[in-house]
C-alpha positions as CSV (number, residue, x, y, z in Angstrom):
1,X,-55.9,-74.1,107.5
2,X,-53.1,-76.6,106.1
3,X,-53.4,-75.8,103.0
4,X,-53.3,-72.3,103.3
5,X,-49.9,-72.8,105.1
6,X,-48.4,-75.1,102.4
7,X,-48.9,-78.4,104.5
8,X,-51.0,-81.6,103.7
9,X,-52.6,-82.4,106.7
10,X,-54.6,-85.6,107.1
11,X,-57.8,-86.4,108.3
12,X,-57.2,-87.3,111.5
13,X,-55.3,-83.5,112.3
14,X,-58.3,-82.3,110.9
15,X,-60.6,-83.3,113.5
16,X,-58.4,-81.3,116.2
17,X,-60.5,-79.0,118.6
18,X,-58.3,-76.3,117.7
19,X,-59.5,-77.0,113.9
20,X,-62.6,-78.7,113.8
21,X,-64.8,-77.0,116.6
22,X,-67.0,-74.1,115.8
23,X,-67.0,-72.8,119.3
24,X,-65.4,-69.4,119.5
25,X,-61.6,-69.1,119.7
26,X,-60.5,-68.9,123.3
27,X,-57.2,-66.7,123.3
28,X,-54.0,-68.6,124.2
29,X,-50.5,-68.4,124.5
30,X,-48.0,-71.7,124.9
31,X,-45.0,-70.8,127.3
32,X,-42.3,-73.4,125.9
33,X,-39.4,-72.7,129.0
34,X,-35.8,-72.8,127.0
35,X,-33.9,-74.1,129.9
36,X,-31.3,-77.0,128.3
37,X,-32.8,-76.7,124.9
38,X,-30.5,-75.3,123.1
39,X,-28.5,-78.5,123.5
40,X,-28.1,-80.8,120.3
41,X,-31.2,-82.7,119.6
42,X,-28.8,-85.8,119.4
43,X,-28.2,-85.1,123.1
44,X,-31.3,-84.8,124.9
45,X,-33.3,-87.1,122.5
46,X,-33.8,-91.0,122.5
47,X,-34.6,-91.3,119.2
48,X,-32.6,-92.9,116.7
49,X,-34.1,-90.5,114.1
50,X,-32.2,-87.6,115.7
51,X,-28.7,-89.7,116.9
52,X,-26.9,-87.7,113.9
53,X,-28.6,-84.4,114.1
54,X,-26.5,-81.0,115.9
55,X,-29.6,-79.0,115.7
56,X,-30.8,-77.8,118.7
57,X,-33.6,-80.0,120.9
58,X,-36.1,-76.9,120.6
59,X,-35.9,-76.4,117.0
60,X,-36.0,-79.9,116.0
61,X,-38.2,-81.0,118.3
62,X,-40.6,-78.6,120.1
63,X,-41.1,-76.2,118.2
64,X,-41.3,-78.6,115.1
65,X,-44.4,-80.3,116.9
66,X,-46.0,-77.3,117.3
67,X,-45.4,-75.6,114.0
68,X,-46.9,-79.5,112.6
69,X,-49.7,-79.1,115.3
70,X,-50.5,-75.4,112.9
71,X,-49.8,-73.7,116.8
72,X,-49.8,-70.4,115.2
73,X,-45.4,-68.7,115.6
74,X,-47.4,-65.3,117.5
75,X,-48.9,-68.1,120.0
76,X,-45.8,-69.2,121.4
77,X,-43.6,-67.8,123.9
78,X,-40.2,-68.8,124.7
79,X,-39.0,-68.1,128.0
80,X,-35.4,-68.2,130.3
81,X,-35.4,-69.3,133.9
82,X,-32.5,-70.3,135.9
């Protein structure tokens, strides 16, 4: 859980299927295509709290949801496509 992964996690996140259900686990695997995301945050982002940041969009941003969503890292698969 959360906790277990150094991260407070409020009630709400809690409830998540992917945390609250006792169903068993279903394997997964989120495919996150790389194409333009390796471009400054500040670039492809609308959002003021990104305007100064040079980190790129899928470090600061997608893969920062899903590491705050406790996606677990071996779930995810990056991919390049032209």
């Amino acid at each position: 859980d959360g906790a277990e992964r150094g991260q407070d996690i409020d009630d709400l996140a809690l409830s998540a299927p992917h945390l609250s259900s006792s169903a068993p686990a279903v394997e997964y695997t989120v495919v996150v295509p790389t194409y333009m995301r390796w471009q400054p945050v500040k670039i492809l982002s609308r959002k003021r709290c990104f305007k100064d940041f040079d980190t790129p969009f899928i470090l600061a941003h997608t893969l920062a949801f899903l590491d705050s969503q406790l996606i677990p890292r071996e779930r995810v698969m990056l991919f390049v496509a032209d």
